[in-house]
PDB file of C-alpha atoms in Angstrom:
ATOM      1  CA  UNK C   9     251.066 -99.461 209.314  1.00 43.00           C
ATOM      2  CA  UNK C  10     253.301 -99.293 206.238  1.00 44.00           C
ATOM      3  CA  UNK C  11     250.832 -97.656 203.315  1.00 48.00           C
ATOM      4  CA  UNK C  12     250.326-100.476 200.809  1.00 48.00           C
ATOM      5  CA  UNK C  13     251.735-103.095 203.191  1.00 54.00           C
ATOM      6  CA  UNK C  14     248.156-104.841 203.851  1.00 72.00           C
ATOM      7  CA  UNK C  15     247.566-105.265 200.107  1.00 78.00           C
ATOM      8  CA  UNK C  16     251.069-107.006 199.581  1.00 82.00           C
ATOM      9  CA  UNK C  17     249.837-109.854 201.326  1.00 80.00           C
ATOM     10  CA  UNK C  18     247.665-110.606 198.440  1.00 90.00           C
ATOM     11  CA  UNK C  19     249.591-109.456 195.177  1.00 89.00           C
ATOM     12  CA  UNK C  20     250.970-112.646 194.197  1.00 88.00           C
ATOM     13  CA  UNK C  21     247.130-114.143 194.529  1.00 90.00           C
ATOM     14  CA  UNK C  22     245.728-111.110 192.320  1.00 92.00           C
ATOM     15  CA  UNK C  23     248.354-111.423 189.696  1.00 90.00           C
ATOM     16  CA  UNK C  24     248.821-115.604 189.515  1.00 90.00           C
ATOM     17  CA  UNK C  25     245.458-116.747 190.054  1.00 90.00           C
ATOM     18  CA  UNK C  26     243.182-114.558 188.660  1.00 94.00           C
ATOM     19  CA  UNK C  27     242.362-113.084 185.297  1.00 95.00           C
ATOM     20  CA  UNK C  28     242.328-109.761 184.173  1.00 95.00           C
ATOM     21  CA  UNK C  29     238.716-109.042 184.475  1.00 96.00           C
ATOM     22  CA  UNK C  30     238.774-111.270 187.617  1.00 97.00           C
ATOM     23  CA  UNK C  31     241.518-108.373 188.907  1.00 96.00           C
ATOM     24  CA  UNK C  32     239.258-105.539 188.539  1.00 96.00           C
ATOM     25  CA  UNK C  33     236.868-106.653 190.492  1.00 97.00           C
ATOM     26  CA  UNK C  34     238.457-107.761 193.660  1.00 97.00           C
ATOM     27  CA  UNK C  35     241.071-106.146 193.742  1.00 95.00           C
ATOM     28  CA  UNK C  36     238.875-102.848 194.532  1.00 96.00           C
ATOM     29  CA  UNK C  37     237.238-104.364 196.481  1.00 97.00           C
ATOM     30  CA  UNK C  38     240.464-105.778 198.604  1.00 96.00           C
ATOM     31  CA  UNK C  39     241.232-101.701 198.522  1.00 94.00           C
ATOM     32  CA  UNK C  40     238.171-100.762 199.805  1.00 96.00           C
ATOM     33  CA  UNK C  41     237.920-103.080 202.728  1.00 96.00           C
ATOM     34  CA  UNK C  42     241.582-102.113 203.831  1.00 93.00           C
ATOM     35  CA  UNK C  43     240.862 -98.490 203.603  1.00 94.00           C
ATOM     36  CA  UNK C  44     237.339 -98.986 205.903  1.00 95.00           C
ATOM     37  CA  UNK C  45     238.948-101.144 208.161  1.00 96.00           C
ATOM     38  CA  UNK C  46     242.501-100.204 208.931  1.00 93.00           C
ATOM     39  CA  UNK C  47     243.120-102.268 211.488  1.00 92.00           C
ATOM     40  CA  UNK C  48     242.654-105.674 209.553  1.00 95.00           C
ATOM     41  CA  UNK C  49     245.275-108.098 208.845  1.00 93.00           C
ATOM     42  CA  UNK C  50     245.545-109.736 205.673  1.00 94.00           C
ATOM     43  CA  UNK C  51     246.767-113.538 204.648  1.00 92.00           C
ATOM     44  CA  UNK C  52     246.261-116.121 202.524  1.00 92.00           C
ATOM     45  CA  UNK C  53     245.638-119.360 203.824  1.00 91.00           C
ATOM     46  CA  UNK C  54     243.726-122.317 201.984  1.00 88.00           C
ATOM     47  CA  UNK C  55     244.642-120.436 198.497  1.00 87.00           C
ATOM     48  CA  UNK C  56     242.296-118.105 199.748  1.00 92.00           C
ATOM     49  CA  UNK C  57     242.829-114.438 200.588  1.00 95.00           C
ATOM     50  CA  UNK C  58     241.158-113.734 204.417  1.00 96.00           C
ATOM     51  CA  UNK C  59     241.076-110.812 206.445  1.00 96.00           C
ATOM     52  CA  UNK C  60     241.699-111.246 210.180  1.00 96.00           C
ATOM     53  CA  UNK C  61     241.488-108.896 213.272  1.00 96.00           C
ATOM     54  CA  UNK C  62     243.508-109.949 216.021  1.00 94.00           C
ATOM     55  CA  UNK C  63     244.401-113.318 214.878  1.00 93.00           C
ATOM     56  CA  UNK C  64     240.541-114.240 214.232  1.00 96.00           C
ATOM     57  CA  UNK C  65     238.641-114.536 210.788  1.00 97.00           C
ATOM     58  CA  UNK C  66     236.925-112.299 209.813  1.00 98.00           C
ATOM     59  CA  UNK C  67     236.065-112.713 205.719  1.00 98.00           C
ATOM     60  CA  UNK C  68     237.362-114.950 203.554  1.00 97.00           C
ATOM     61  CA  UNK C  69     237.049-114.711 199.545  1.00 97.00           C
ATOM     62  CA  UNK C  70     238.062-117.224 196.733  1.00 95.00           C
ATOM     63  CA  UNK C  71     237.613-117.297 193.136  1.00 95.00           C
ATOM     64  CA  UNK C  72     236.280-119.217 190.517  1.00 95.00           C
ATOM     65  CA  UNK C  73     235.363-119.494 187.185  1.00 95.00           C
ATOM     66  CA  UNK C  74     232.000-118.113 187.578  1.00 97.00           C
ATOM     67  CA  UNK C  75     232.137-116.039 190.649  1.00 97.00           C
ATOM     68  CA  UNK C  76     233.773-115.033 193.534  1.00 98.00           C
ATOM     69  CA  UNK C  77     232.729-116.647 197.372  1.00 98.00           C
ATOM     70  CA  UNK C  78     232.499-114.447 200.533  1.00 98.00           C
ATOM     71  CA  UNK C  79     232.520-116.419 203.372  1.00 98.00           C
ATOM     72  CA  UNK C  80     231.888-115.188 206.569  1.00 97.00           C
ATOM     73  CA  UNK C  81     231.104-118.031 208.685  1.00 97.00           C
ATOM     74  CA  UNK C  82     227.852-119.974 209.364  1.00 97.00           C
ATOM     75  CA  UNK C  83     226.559-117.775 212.268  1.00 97.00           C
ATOM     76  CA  UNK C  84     226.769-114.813 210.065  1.00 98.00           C
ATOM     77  CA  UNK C  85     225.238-116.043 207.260  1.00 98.00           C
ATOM     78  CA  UNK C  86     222.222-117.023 208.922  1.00 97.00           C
ATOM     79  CA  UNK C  87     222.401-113.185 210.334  1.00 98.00           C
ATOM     80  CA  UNK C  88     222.507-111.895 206.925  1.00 98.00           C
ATOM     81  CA  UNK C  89     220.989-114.565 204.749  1.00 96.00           C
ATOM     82  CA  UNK C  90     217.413-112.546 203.618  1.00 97.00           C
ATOM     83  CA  UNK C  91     219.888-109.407 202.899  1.00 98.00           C
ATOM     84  CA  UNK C  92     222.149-111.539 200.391  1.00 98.00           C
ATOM     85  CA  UNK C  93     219.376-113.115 199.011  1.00 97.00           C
ATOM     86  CA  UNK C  94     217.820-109.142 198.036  1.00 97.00           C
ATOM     87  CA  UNK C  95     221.218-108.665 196.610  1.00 97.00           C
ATOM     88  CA  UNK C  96     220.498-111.383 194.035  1.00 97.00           C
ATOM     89  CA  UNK C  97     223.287-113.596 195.463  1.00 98.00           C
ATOM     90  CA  UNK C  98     223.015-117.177 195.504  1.00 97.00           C
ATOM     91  CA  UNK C  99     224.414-119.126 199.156  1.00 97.00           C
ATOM     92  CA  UNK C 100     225.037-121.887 201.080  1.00 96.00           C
ATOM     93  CA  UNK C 101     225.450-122.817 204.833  1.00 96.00           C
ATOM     94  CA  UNK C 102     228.728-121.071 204.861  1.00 96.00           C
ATOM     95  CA  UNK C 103     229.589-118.606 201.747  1.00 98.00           C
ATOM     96  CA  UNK C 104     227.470-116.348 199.297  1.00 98.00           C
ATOM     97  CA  UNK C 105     228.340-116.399 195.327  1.00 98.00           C
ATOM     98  CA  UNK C 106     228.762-112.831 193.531  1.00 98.00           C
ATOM     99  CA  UNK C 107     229.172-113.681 189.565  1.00 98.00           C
ATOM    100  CA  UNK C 108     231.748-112.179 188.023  1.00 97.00           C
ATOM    101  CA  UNK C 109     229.511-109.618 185.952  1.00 96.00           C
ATOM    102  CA  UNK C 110     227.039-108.973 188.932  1.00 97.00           C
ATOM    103  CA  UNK C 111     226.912-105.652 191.162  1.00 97.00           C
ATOM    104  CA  UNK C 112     229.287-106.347 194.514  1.00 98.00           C
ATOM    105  CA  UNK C 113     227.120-104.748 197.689  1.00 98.00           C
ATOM    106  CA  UNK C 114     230.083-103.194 199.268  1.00 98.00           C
ATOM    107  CA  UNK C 115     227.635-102.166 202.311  1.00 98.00           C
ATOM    108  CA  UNK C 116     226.783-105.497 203.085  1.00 98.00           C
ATOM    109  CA  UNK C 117     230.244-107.005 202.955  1.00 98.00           C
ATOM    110  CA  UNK C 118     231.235-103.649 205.211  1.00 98.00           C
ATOM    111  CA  UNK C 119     228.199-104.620 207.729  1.00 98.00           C
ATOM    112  CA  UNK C 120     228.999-108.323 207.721  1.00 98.00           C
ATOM    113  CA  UNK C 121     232.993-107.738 208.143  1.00 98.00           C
ATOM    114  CA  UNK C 122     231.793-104.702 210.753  1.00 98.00           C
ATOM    115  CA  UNK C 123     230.024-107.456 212.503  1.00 98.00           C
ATOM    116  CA  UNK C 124     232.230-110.162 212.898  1.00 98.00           C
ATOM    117  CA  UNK C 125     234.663-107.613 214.140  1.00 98.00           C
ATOM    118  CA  UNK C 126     232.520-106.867 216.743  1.00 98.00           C
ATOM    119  CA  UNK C 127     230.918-110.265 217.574  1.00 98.00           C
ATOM    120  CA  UNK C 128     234.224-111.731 217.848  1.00 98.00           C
ATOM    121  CA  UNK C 129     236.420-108.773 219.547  1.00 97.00           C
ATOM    122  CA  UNK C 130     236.865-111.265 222.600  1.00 97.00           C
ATOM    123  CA  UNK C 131     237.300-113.985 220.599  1.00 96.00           C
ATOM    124  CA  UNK C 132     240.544-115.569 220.910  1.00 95.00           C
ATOM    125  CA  UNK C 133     240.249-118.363 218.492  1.00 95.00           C
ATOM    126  CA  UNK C 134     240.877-118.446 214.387  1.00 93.00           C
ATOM    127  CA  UNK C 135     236.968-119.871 214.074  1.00 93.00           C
ATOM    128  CA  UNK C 136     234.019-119.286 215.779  1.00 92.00           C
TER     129      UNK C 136
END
């Protein structure tokens, strides 16, 4: 794939909708994710930049004032819920809240997007 290509996809989100300390912290992490997982496709859909793997979601991420939301879908958070609690996240039903100024677990977002890769690598739906 072009180099850089992946990361266009969510540019105009980094540079319109978040701040500048916002920036720094996902945009990192957007790197990082793209440069574990190759193959992923990026979009933005819902105002929301998601990463998809053969047309099917994978992670989603939005902003707010106070924090950022991962969201992974329900059956994955359940998976994963004592591990995001132990990284001092709080969570719902369907997404977990990193503040703005708090640590972001790289290793469990890279285990929960490794999972739903391979959970869903027959899936042929957008959702679970």
């Amino acid at each position: 794939r072009k180099e850089g290509y992946e990361m266009d996809q969510f540019q105009e989100y980094l540079t319109k909708e978040l701040s500048e300390a916002q920036r720094k912290v996902l945009e990192p992490l957007f790197e990082h994710i793209l440069t574990e997982f190759p193959d992923l496709q990026t979009r933005i859909a819902w105002n929301q930049p998601m990463f998809t793997d053969h047309g099917t979601f994978i992670l989603g991420i939005s902003s707010s004032k106070k924090h950022f939301s991962v969201s992974p879908e329900v059956k994955t958070m359940a998976l994963f819920n004592t591990r995001i609690e132990a990284s001092g996240y709080s969570q719902t039903k369907n997404i977990f809240r990193i503040l703005w100024d708090q640590p972001v677990d790289e290793k469990l977002i890279f285990d929960i997007i490794r999972f739903n890769m391979k959970d869903k690598a027959d899936c042929q739906t957008f959702w679970r």
